[in-house]
Backbone as numpy.savetxt, mean C-alpha at the origin, in Angstrom:
# Nx Ny Nz CAx CAy CAz Cx Cy Cz
22.50 18.68 -27.81 21.17 18.13 -27.05 20.96 20.53 -26.32
20.17 20.28 -26.80 19.95 22.88 -25.34 19.34 22.12 -24.86
18.99 22.83 -23.90 18.59 23.30 -22.31 16.85 22.92 -22.80
15.71 23.35 -24.61 14.79 23.12 -23.80 14.63 21.93 -24.56
15.28 20.44 -25.68 14.31 18.83 -25.46 15.30 18.04 -24.58
16.08 18.86 -23.81 16.68 17.46 -22.79 16.24 17.29 -21.39
15.90 16.14 -21.50 14.70 15.81 -20.30 16.20 15.33 -19.00
15.51 15.87 -17.56 16.75 14.86 -16.64 15.83 13.60 -16.60
16.38 12.67 -16.35 16.16 10.84 -16.02 15.99 11.40 -14.33
17.37 12.22 -14.22 17.37 11.73 -12.27 16.19 13.01 -11.66
14.74 13.67 -12.40 14.10 14.95 -11.94 12.79 14.07 -11.18
12.08 14.23 -11.12 11.17 13.65 -10.29 10.54 12.67 -12.25
9.33 11.85 -11.22 8.65 10.99 -12.05 7.26 10.74 -11.14
6.65 11.40 -12.33 4.98 11.33 -11.52 4.53 9.87 -11.30
4.16 10.07 -9.90 3.51 9.08 -8.64 3.60 8.51 -9.71
2.31 7.37 -10.57 2.67 6.41 -11.94 3.48 6.01 -11.47
3.36 6.31 -12.19 5.22 5.96 -12.46 6.06 4.95 -12.25
6.76 5.70 -10.64 7.12 5.76 -9.16 6.64 4.39 -8.48
5.39 4.26 -8.34 3.88 3.39 -8.20 4.53 1.79 -8.65
4.37 1.73 -10.87 4.44 0.38 -11.26 5.57 0.05 -11.57
7.31 0.43 -11.41 8.30 0.24 -10.70 8.45 -0.39 -9.20
7.99 0.33 -8.42 7.74 -0.26 -6.81 7.14 -1.36 -6.87
6.28 -1.64 -7.71 4.56 -2.58 -7.39 5.87 -4.34 -8.28
6.21 -3.47 -8.95 7.58 -5.09 -9.81 8.67 -5.27 -9.23
9.49 -4.65 -7.68 10.21 -4.84 -7.65 9.76 -4.83 -5.67
8.57 -5.40 -5.38 7.71 -5.78 -3.87 8.76 -6.60 -3.20
9.24 -7.12 -3.83 9.60 -8.43 -2.27 11.30 -8.08 -3.33
11.52 -7.47 -3.97 13.15 -7.69 -3.50 13.87 -7.15 -1.67
14.67 -7.89 -2.08 15.24 -7.01 -0.57 14.89 -7.31 0.71
14.49 -8.86 1.26 13.62 -8.42 2.37 14.30 -8.04 3.14
13.66 -7.03 4.60 15.06 -7.00 6.34 15.17 -8.13 6.22
16.72 -8.53 6.48 16.65 -9.88 7.90 15.18 -10.27 9.30
15.34 -8.71 9.29 14.79 -9.19 11.20 13.74 -8.60 10.50
13.26 -8.76 9.43 11.76 -8.16 9.31 11.33 -8.53 7.86
11.19 -9.81 7.79 10.66 -10.42 6.72 9.99 -9.48 5.44
8.68 -9.08 6.74 7.46 -9.19 5.63 7.37 -7.10 4.53
8.58 -6.55 5.58 8.90 -5.58 5.35 10.47 -5.40 3.98
10.11 -4.31 2.63 11.51 -4.43 1.86 10.78 -2.80 1.55
12.28 -2.53 0.83 12.43 -0.94 0.96 11.17 -0.68 -0.55
10.49 -1.71 -1.71 9.71 -0.47 -1.82 8.47 -0.38 -2.07
7.84 -1.96 -0.10 6.93 -1.61 0.55 6.89 0.12 1.21
8.37 -0.32 2.19 8.42 1.34 2.12 8.05 2.30 1.53
8.43 2.36 0.39 8.79 3.77 -0.43 7.17 3.61 -0.70
6.61 2.80 -0.88 5.16 3.39 -1.62 4.14 3.40 0.25
4.77 3.20 0.53 4.13 3.63 2.28 3.55 5.42 1.81
5.18 5.34 1.66 5.57 7.46 1.79 4.70 7.83 1.06
4.48 7.38 -0.59 4.06 7.68 -1.70 3.13 7.98 -1.38
1.51 6.71 -0.59 0.63 6.90 -0.22 -0.68 5.94 -1.34
-1.63 7.16 -0.67 -2.58 6.71 -1.50 -2.68 6.23 -2.86
-1.69 7.06 -3.98 -1.93 6.56 -5.21 -1.64 4.90 -5.36
-0.65 4.42 -4.49 -0.18 3.05 -4.26 -1.52 1.92 -4.38
-2.23 2.10 -3.57 -3.38 1.26 -3.13 -3.93 0.84 -4.41
-4.55 0.42 -5.64 -5.41 -0.17 -6.43 -3.55 -1.05 -7.44
-2.68 -0.53 -7.00 -1.50 -1.06 -7.45 -1.45 -2.46 -5.90
-1.50 -2.88 -4.85 -1.44 -3.38 -3.86 -2.59 -3.97 -4.05
-3.72 -3.26 -3.97 -4.66 -4.63 -3.85 -4.40 -5.76 -5.26
-4.79 -4.89 -6.28 -3.80 -6.25 -7.20 -3.16 -7.27 -7.11
-1.95 -6.85 -6.07 -0.67 -7.88 -6.00 -1.16 -9.14 -4.16
-2.86 -8.15 -3.50 -2.69 -8.72 -2.92 -3.42 -10.36 -2.77
-3.91 -10.16 -4.29 -5.11 -11.60 -5.01 -4.45 -12.53 -5.76
-2.23 -12.01 -5.26 -1.32 -12.58 -5.86 -1.48 -13.65 -5.24
-0.49 -14.88 -6.47 -0.51 -16.36 -6.05 0.67 -16.56 -4.99
1.12 -15.52 -4.91 2.86 -15.54 -3.85 2.29 -14.93 -2.56
3.05 -16.09 -2.31 2.60 -15.79 -0.37 3.11 -14.45 -0.67
4.49 -14.67 -0.51 5.85 -13.83 -0.14 5.23 -12.00 -1.16
4.49 -12.38 -2.05 4.09 -10.58 -2.71 2.75 -10.41 -2.14
1.94 -11.29 -1.47 0.91 -10.78 -1.02 0.62 -10.19 0.74
1.51 -10.96 1.03 2.08 -10.14 2.95 3.40 -8.34 2.33
3.72 -9.27 1.72 4.71 -7.20 1.63 3.60 -6.50 0.86
2.27 -6.60 -0.13 1.12 -5.61 0.15 0.47 -6.03 0.57
0.10 -6.46 1.40 -0.64 -5.66 2.63 0.48 -5.13 4.16
1.53 -5.18 3.74 1.98 -4.79 4.74 2.09 -3.17 4.69
2.66 -2.78 2.57 2.63 -1.47 2.50 1.21 -1.05 2.62
-0.38 -1.29 2.40 -0.96 -1.15 1.93 -2.29 -1.16 3.51
-1.52 -1.95 4.39 -1.56 -1.48 5.87 -1.11 -0.23 6.55
0.44 -0.01 6.03 1.19 1.51 6.38 0.39 2.48 5.73
0.54 2.10 4.55 -0.50 3.76 3.91 -1.40 4.00 4.48
-2.25 3.57 5.39 -3.77 3.50 5.53 -3.45 4.29 7.15
-2.27 3.30 8.30 -2.13 3.45 9.31 -1.60 5.12 9.46
-0.88 5.36 8.50 0.38 6.80 8.32 -1.14 7.79 8.46
-2.08 7.59 6.68 -3.12 8.43 6.56 -3.92 8.44 8.64
-4.12 8.34 9.35 -4.64 8.14 10.55 -4.12 8.88 11.76
-2.75 8.81 11.82 -2.02 9.43 12.41 -0.37 8.39 12.88
-0.24 7.42 11.32 0.92 7.04 12.72 2.53 7.13 12.66
3.51 7.25 13.10 4.17 7.53 12.60 5.51 7.01 13.30
5.93 5.91 11.89 6.73 4.93 11.99 8.43 5.51 13.46
7.98 4.49 13.77 9.12 4.39 14.61 8.65 5.67 15.71
7.18 5.92 16.18 6.95 6.44 17.50 5.15 5.68 17.97
4.84 5.02 16.26 2.98 4.60 17.15 2.21 6.02 16.66
1.12 6.75 16.48 0.53 6.29 16.22 0.40 7.55 16.94
-0.25 9.37 16.20 0.28 10.50 17.35 -1.35 10.98 17.60
-2.31 10.16 17.58 -3.52 10.67 18.09 -3.96 9.03 19.16
-5.10 10.18 19.47 -4.90 8.27 20.56 -5.65 7.55 20.19
-6.90 8.46 19.46 -7.85 6.88 18.81 -7.65 6.69 17.17
-6.51 6.60 16.84 -5.90 6.75 14.99 -5.98 5.35 15.61
-4.59 4.33 16.16 -5.32 2.30 16.32 -6.76 2.05 16.06
-7.60 2.09 16.99 -8.56 2.11 17.04 -10.03 2.08 15.50
-9.31 3.41 15.20 -10.29 4.00 14.19 -9.41 2.77 12.83
-7.57 2.71 13.21 -7.29 1.68 11.43 -8.30 0.38 11.83
-7.84 0.09 13.49 -8.88 -1.16 13.28 -10.18 -1.70 13.39
-11.11 -0.97 13.52 -12.08 -0.32 13.14 -12.43 -0.80 11.77
-11.38 0.03 10.53 -11.53 0.11 9.42 -11.04 -1.65 8.72
-10.31 -1.59 9.21 -9.85 -3.21 8.62 -10.63 -4.04 8.96
-11.30 -4.39 9.90 -11.85 -5.22 10.40 -13.08 -5.13 9.20
-13.94 -3.96 9.23 -14.67 -3.36 8.58 -14.29 -4.38 6.84
-13.97 -4.05 6.85 -13.61 -4.16 5.35 -13.05 -6.33 5.31
-13.63 -7.17 5.95 -13.12 -8.19 6.16 -11.31 -8.34 7.13
-11.25 -7.75 7.32 -9.66 -8.09 8.60 -8.41 -9.56 7.29
-8.48 -8.75 5.75 -7.44 -9.40 5.16 -6.37 -9.68 5.49
-6.53 -10.79 5.69 -4.23 -11.40 5.75 -3.94 -12.36 4.66
-2.72 -11.98 4.58 -2.85 -12.84 3.80 -2.21 -14.22 3.31
-1.86 -14.97 4.48 -2.21 -16.54 4.41 -3.53 -17.40 4.71
-4.39 -15.97 4.72 -5.54 -17.20 4.85 -6.06 -18.05 3.42
-7.38 -18.24 3.77 -7.49 -19.62 2.78 -7.62 -18.24 1.55
-8.26 -18.58 0.44 -8.18 -17.72 -0.58 -10.11 -16.90 -0.68
-11.05 -17.19 -0.70 -12.31 -17.47 -0.47 -11.74 -16.29 0.03
-11.69 -16.59 1.83 -11.37 -15.31 2.98 -10.89 -14.19 1.66
-9.78 -14.51 1.62 -9.19 -13.13 0.69 -9.73 -12.37 -0.05
-10.45 -12.97 -1.11 -10.92 -12.59 -1.60 -12.39 -11.64 -1.51
-12.91 -12.38 -0.98 -14.15 -11.88 0.41 -13.54 -9.87 0.50
-12.61 -10.15 0.95 -11.94 -9.29 1.54 -11.42 -8.08 0.73
-10.38 -8.99 -0.37 -10.59 -7.45 -1.43 -12.01 -7.27 -2.71
-12.71 -8.03 -1.71 -13.94 -6.91 -2.93 -13.96 -6.09 -2.10
-14.08 -5.96 -0.91 -14.24 -4.94 -0.41 -13.78 -3.78 0.15
-12.68 -3.96 0.14 -11.64 -3.19 -0.13 -11.67 -2.69 -1.64
-12.09 -2.91 -2.85 -12.27 -2.54 -4.15 -13.69 -1.53 -3.77
-14.33 -1.64 -3.24 -15.67 -0.96 -3.10 -15.29 -0.12 -2.18
-14.63 -0.14 -0.87 -14.32 0.84 -0.65 -13.73 1.72 -1.48
-12.58 0.93 -1.87 -11.07 2.13 -2.88 -12.44 3.27 -4.11
-13.94 2.01 -4.22 -14.65 3.53 -5.60 -15.16 4.36 -5.46
-15.43 3.97 -3.21 -16.61 4.89 -2.93 -15.95 5.87 -2.97
-14.14 5.74 -2.35 -13.50 6.36 -1.25 -13.39 7.70 -3.08
-13.10 7.09 -3.75 -12.91 7.72 -5.03 -13.52 8.49 -5.85
-15.01 8.44 -6.15 -15.88 9.09 -6.48 -16.82 10.02 -5.51
-16.87 9.58 -3.98 -16.38 10.58 -4.02 -15.54 12.45 -3.03
-14.31 11.48 -3.06 -12.77 12.34 -4.08 -12.96 13.37 -4.63
-14.22 13.06 -5.66 -15.09 13.07 -7.59 -14.96 14.75 -7.52
-15.73 15.60 -7.90 -15.92 16.83 -7.34 -17.46 16.63 -8.47
């Protein structure tokens, strides 16, 4: 195999591929002290916005653990976008208030709520994400 045909499987992969892998493992190896956290959920927070559509799909799961882990990752991404720094808190005085306003404005999704309440909130989040994606397009 020459250098021009060699593919380094350890090199960076497109975010969509990594997100898909992590979404499949979102429930694996939950932290014993923080069962709402998993390595995959934490990495999805690091990846950020590209993970949001897939997380919304998992937030509609019939599996409670999956919904919980997906919600925590979804929240984490939004919180980081609003200045949250893990281990330190929000870096701006209004960051938490902005996050809370966004969350409550979309129905305060709760992984443990009844299915109708979850679906209403997910519909609001999907609309928000669609609108956000349209405004980001050229």
